[in-house]
Coordinates of C-alpha atoms in Angstrom, one line a residue:
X1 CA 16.5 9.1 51.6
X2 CA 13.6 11.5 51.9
X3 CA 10.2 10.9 51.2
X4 CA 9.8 12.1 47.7
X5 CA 12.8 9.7 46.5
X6 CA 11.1 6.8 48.2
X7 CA 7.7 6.9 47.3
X8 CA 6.4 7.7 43.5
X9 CA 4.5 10.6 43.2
X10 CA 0.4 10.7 42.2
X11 CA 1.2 11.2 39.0
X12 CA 3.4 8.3 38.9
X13 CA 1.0 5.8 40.6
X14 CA -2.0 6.8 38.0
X15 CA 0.2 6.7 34.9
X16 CA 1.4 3.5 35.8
X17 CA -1.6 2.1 36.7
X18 CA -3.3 3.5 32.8
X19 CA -0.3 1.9 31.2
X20 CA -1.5 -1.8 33.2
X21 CA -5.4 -1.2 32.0
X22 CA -4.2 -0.3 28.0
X23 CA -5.1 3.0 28.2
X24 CA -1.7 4.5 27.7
X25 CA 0.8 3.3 25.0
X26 CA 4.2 3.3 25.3
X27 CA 5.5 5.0 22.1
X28 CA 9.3 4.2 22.4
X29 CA 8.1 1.1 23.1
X30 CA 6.1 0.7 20.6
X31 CA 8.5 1.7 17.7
X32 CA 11.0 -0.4 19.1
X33 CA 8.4 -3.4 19.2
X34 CA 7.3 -3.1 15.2
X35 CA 10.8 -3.4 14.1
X36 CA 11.4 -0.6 11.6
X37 CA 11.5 -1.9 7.8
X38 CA 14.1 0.1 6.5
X39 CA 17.3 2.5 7.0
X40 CA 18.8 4.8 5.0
X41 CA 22.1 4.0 4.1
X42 CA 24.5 5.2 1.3
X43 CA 26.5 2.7 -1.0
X44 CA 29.6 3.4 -2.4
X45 CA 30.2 2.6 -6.4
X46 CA 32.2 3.8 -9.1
X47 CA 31.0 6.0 -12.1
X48 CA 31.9 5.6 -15.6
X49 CA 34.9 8.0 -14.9
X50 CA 36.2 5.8 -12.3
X51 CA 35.0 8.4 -9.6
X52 CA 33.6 6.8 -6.4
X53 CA 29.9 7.6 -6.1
X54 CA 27.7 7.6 -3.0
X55 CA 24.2 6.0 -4.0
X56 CA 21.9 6.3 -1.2
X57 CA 19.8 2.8 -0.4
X58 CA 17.0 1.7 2.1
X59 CA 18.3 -1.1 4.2
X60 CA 16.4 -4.0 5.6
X61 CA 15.8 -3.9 9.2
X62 CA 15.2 -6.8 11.7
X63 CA 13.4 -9.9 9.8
X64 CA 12.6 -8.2 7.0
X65 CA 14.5 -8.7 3.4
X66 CA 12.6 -5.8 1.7
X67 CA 11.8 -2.8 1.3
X68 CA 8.9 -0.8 0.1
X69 CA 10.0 1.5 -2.9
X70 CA 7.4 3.5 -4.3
X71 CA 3.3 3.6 -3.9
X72 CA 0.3 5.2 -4.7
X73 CA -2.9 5.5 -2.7
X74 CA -6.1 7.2 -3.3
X75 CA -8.8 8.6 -0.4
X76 CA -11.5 10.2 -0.5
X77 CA -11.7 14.4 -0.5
X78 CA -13.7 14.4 3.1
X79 CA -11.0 13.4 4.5
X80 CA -9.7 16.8 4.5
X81 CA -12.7 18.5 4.2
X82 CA -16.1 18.5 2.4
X83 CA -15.6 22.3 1.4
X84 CA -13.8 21.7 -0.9
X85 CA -15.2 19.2 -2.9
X86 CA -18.3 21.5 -3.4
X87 CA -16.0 24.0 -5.0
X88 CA -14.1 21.6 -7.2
X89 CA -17.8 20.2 -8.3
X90 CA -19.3 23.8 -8.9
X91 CA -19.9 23.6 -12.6
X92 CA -20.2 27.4 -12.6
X93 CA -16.5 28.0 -11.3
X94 CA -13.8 28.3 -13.9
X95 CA -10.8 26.9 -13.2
X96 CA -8.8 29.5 -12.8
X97 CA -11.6 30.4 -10.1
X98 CA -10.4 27.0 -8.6
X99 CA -7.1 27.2 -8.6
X100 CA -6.5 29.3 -5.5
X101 CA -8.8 26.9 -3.7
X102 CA -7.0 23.9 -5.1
X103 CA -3.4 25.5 -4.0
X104 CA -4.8 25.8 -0.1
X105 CA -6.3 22.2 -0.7
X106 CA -2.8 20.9 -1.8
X107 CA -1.0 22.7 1.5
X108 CA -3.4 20.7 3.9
X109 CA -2.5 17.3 2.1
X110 CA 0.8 18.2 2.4
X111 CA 0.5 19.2 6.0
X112 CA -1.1 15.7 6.5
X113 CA 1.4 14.0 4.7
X114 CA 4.5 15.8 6.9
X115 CA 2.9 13.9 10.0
X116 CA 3.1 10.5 8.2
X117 CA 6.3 10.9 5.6
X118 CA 8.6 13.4 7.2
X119 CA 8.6 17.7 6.8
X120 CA 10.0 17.1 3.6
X121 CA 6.5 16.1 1.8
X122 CA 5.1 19.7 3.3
X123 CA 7.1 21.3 0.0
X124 CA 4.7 21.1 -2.6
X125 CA 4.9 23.2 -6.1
X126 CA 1.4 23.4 -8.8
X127 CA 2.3 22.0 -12.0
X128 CA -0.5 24.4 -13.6
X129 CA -2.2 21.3 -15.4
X130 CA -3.7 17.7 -14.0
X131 CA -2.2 14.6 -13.9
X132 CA -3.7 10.8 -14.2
X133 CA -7.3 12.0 -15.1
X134 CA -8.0 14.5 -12.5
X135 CA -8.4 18.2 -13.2
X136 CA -5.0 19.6 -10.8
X137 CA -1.5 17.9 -9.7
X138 CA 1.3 19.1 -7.3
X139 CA 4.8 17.9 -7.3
X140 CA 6.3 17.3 -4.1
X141 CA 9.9 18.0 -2.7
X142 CA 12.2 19.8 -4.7
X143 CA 13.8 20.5 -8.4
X144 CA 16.2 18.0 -7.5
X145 CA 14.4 15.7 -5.2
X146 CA 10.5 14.7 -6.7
X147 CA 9.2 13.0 -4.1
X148 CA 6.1 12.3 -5.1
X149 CA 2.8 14.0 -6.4
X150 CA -0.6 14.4 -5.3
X151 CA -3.3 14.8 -7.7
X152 CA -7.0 15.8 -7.2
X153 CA -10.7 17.1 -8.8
X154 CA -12.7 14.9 -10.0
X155 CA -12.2 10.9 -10.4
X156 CA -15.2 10.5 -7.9
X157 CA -14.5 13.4 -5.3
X158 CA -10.8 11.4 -4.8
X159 CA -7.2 12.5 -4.1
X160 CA -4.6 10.7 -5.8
X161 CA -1.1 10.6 -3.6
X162 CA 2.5 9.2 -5.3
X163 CA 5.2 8.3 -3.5
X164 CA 8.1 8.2 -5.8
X165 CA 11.7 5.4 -5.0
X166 CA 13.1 9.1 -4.1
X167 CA 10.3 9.5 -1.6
X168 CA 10.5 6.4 -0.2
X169 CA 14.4 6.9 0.7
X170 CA 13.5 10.9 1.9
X171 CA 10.7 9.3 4.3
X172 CA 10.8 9.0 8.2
X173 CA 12.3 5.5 8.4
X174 CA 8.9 4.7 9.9
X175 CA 6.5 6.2 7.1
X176 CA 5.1 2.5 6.1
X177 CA 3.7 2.0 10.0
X178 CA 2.6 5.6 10.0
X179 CA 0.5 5.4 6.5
X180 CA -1.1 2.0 7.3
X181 CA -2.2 3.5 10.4
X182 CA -3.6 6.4 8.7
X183 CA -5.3 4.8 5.7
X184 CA -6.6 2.3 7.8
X185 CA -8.0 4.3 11.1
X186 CA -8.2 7.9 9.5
X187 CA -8.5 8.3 5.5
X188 CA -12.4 7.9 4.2
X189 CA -12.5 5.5 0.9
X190 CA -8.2 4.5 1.0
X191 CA -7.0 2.4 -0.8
X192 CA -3.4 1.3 -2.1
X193 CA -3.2 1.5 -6.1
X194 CA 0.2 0.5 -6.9
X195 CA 2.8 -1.0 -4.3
X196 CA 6.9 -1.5 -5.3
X197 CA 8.9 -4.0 -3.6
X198 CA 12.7 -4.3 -3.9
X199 CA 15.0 -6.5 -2.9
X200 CA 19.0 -5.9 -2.6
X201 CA 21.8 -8.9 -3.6
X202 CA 24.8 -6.0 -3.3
X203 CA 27.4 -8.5 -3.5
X204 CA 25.5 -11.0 -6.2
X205 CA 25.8 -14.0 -4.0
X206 CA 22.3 -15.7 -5.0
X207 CA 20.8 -13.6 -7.7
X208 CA 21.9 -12.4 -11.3
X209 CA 20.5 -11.9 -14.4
X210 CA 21.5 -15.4 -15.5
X211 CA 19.8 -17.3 -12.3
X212 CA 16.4 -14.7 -13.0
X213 CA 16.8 -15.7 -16.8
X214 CA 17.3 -19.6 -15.8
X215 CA 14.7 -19.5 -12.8
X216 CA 12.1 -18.0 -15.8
X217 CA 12.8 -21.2 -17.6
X218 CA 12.0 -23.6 -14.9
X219 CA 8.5 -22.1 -14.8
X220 CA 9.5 -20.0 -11.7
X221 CA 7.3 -16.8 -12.4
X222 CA 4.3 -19.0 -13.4
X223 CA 1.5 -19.3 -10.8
X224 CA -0.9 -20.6 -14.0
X225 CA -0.6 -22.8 -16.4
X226 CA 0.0 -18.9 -18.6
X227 CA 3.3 -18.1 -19.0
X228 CA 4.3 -14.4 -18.3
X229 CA 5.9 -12.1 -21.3
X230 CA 9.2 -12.0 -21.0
X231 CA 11.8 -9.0 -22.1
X232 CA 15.7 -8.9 -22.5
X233 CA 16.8 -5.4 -21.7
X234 CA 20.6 -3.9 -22.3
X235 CA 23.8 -5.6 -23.6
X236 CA 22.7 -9.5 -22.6
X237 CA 25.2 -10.2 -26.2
X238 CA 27.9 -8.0 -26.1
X239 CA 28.3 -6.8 -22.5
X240 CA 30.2 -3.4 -22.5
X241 CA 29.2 -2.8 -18.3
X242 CA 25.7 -0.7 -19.3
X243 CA 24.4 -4.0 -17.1
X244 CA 21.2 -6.2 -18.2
X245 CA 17.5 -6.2 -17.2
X246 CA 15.1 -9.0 -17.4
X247 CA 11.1 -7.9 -17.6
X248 CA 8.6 -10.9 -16.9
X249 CA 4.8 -10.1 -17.4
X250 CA 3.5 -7.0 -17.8
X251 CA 2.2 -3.6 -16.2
X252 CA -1.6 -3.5 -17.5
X253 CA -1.9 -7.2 -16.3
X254 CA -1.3 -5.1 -12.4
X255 CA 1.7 -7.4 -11.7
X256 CA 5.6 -7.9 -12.9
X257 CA 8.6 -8.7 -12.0
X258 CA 11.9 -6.6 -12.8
X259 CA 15.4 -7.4 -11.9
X260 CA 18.4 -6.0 -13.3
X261 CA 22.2 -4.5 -12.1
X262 CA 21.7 -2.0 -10.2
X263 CA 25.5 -0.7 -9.3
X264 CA 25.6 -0.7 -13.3
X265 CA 23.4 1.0 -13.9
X266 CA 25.4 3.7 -12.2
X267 CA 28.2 3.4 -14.1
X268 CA 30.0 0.5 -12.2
X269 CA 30.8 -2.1 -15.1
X270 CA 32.0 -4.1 -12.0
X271 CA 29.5 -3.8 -9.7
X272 CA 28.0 -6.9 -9.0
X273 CA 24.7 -5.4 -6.9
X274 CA 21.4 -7.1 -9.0
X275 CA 18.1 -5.8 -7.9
X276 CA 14.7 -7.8 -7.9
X277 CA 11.6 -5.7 -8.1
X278 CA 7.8 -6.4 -8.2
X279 CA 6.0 -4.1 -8.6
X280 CA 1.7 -4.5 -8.2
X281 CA -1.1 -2.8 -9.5
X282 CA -4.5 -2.4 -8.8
X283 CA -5.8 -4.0 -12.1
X284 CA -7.0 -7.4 -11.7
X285 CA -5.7 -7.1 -7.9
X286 CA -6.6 -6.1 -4.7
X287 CA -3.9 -4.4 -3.0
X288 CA -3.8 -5.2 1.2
X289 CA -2.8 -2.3 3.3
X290 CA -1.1 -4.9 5.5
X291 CA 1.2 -4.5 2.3
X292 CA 2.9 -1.6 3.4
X293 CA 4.1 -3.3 6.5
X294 CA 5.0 -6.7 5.3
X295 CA 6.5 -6.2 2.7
X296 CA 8.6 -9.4 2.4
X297 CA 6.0 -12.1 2.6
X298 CA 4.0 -9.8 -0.1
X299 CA 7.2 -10.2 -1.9
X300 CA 8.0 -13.8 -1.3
X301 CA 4.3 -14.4 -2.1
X302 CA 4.7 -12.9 -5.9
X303 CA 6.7 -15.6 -7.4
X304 CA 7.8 -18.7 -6.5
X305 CA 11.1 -17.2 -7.8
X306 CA 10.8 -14.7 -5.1
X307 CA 10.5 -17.1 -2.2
X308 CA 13.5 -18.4 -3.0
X309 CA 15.7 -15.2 -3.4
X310 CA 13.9 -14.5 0.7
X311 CA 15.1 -17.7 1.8
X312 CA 18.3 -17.6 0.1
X313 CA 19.0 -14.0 1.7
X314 CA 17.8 -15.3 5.0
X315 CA 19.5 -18.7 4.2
X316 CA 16.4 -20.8 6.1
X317 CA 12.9 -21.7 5.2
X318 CA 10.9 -18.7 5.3
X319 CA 7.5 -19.2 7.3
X320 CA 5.4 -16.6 6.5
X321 CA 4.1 -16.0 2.7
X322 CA 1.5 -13.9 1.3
X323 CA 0.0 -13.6 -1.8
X324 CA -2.5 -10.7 -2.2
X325 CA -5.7 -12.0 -3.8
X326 CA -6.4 -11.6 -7.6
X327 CA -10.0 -10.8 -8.7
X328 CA -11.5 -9.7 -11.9
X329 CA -12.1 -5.8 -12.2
X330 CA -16.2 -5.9 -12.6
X331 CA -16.3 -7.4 -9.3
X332 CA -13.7 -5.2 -7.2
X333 CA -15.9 -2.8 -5.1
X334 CA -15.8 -2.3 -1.5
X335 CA -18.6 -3.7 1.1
X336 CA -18.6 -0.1 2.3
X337 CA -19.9 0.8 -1.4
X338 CA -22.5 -1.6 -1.7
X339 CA -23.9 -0.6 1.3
X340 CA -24.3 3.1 0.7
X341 CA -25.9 2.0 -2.5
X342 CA -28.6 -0.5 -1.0
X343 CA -29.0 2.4 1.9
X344 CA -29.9 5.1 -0.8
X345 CA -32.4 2.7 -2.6
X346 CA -33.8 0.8 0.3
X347 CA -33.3 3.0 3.5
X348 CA -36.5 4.8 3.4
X349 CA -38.3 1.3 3.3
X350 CA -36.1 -0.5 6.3
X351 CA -37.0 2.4 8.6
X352 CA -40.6 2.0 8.0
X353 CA -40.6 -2.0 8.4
X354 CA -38.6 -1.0 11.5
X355 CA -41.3 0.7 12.8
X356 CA -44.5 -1.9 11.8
X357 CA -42.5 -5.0 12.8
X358 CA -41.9 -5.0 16.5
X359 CA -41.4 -7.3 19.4
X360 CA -40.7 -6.6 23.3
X361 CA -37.3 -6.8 24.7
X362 CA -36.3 -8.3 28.1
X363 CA -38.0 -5.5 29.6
X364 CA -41.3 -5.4 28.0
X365 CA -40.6 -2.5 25.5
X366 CA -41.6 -2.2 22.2
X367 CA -38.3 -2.5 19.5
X368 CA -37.8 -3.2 16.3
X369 CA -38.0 -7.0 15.0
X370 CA -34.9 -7.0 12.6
X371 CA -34.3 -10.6 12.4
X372 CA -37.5 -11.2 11.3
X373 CA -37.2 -7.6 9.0
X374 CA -33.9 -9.7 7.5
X375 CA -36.0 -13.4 7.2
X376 CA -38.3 -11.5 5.0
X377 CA -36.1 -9.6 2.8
X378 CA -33.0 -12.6 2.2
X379 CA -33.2 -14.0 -0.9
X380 CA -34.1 -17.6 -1.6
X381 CA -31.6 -18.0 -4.2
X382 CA -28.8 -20.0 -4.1
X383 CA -26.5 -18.0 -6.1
X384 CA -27.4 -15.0 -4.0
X385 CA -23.6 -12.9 -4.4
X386 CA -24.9 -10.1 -6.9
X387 CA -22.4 -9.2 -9.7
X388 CA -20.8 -6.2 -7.8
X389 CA -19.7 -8.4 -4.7
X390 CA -18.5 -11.1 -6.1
X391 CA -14.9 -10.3 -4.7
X392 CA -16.4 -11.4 -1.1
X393 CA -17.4 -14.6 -2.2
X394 CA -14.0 -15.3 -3.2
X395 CA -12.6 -14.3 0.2
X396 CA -15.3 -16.1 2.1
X397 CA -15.6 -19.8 0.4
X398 CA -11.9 -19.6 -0.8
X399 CA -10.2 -17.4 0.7
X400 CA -6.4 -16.7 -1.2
X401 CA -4.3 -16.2 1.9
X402 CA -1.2 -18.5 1.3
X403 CA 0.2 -19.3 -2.0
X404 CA -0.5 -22.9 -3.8
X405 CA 3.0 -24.0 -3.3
X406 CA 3.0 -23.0 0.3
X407 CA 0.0 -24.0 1.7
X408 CA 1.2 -25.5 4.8
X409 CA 3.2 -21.9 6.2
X410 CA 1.2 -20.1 8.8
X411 CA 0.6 -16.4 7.9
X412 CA 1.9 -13.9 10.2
X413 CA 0.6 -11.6 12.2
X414 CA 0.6 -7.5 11.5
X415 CA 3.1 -6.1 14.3
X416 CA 0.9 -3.1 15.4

């Protein structure tokens, strides 16, 4: 054996030693660790012809029971680059005058969205109009493939990105990791506005429309002493195989639940595949990123009716529920927000007080005093959360981690 094949190189040596101190990640590793959420798969079914019909579907992988299957997200413009905001907010531009800009703004969002969704997101087409209250939108994928859409110009200097059920299936079967990572490390002012979950019963062995309908009855989409609106969709009288839906509570309320038969809805009158979704929605809520990778105690957290299609699919007790936190829309603003607003009014102020109030340090020099800069400024009140924060009060002094008929599971912890 010669030297060389005995002894690892310097290369080797340093590498390994990097990897010991956590200053090198191993990326198979890594990937392999988080457990991807989902796999594309493809389903076969019949069409109304008889014809068999290959549906493609996002599998389940490792402990998880669903998938994530649609989203929108919003971050701010200086995230790709402050240049162009001053152009889309140059009242003397027309918008044709724009428009150029706003085409080579909508390649670079594309670009960035390639890295986290796949090269399939880079194919973007103008739609020569807005969308969703901002001034331009772009469609993404193809004529027959719309994965998405992103949508910018104005809505406070924001981008609007959405991730269709199509876009969702055409991602890296990865994506959800890759876009918490981004919107949580990378992305100025993100945020998740709208999050799908879906769950799969293919062969109907613990879900129908029936057991939804019944479960509804028994008070199992109630978290409050409210009941949620309830809708009967397709031929629940006279079935003729079109398949049935049941709707419980309702979009502008930002939550509901949806579950209906999928394979018929394909033309399969035999199919017995029910699907339960939930879908979530910013009003009245405050969407997690850890939603994107969690996605089944988020679902299992929804409805107690959820919980028990999760355990049913697992068939055990399942340990780890999460309900994201409602709060009232005059109080949802970011700490991040508040504090660029106190800056603008009070800055000037705090750095002259840090400057007249001083004290000496360890080593005798003269620095600024800001505990007793803070003692002078705190409020004596006792109701001291103003108006626009009062969604941190709710996460401090009651914080709404775990569901109320689940209080004693322990809440897991993200993978990353």
């Amino acid at each position: 054996m010669s030297d060389s094949q005995a002894q690892p190189d310097l290369r080797t040596i340093l590498t390994e030693q990097a990897k010991s101190l956590g200053l090198i990640h191993d990326t198979a590793g890594y990937r392999e660790k988080i457990n991807q959420i989902a796999s594309t798969q493809q389903l076969l079914v019949k069409d109304k012809k008889g014809n068999d019909l290959l549906i493609p579907v996002r599998i389940p992988c490792g402990s998880e029971q669903v998938i994530v299957d649609a989203c929108n997200f919003v971050f701010g413009v200086e995230t790709i680059g402050d240049f162009y905001s001053n152009i889309f907010n140059d009242p003397q531009l027309t918008r044709e005058e724009k428009e150029p800009h706003a085409q080579e703004f909508a390649f670079h969002i594309s670009a960035q969205l390639a890295d986290i969704f796949g090269s399939d997101f880079s194919n973007i087409t103008y739609n020569g109009s807005g969308r969703n209250f901002y001034e331009f939108a772009f469609t993404i994928g193809y004529h027959d493939a719309k994965l998405g859409h992103i949508c910018f110009g104005g809505q406070n200097n924001t981008i609007l990105v959405m991730i269709t059920g199509t876009g969702c299936q055409y991602g890296n079967e990865y994506w959800e990791y890759n876009l918490y990572n981004w919107l949580k490390y990378d992305a100025h002012r993100s945020k998740l506005t709208r999050i799908d979950y879906a769950h799969d019963d293919f062969n109907g062995a613990y879900s129908s429309p029936e057991i939804a309908d019944d479960a509804d009855s028994q008070g199992m989409f109630a978290l409050t002493n409210n009941l949620p609106t309830v809708q009967h969709l397709g031929d629940w009288k006279r079935h003729k195989g079109a398949g049935r839906t049941l709707q419980i509570g309702k979009r502008e309320n930002g939550k509901l639940y949806r579950g209906y038969e999928k394979g018929k809805k394909f033309g399969d009158a035999e199919s017995p595949w029910f699907r339960s979704e939930v879908e979530f929605g910013s009003t009245g809520h405050l969407l997690e990123l850890e939603m994107l990778i969690s996605p089944t105690q988020y679902f299992a957290g929804a409805y107690p009716y959820c919980l028990e299609l999760v355990e049913a699919a697992n068939g055990e007790i399942f340990e780890n529920v999460s309900r994201i936190p409602s709060v009232q829309k005059e109080s949802e603003i970011s700490v991040d927000k508040s504090i660029a607003i106190w800056k603008t009014q009070a800055g000037r102020y705090l750095a002259v007080y840090r400057e007249l109030f001083v004290k000496k340090d360890d080593k005798g020099c003269l620095v600024p005093d800001d505990t007793k800069i803070l003692d002078m400024l705190v409020t004596d009140k006792a109701d001291y959360y103003p108006p626009r924060l009062k969604v941190c009060e709710k996460f401090i002094k009651n914080p709404p981690t775990y569901a109320p008929w689940a209080d004693q599971r322990s809440r897991c912890e993200i993978p990353i």
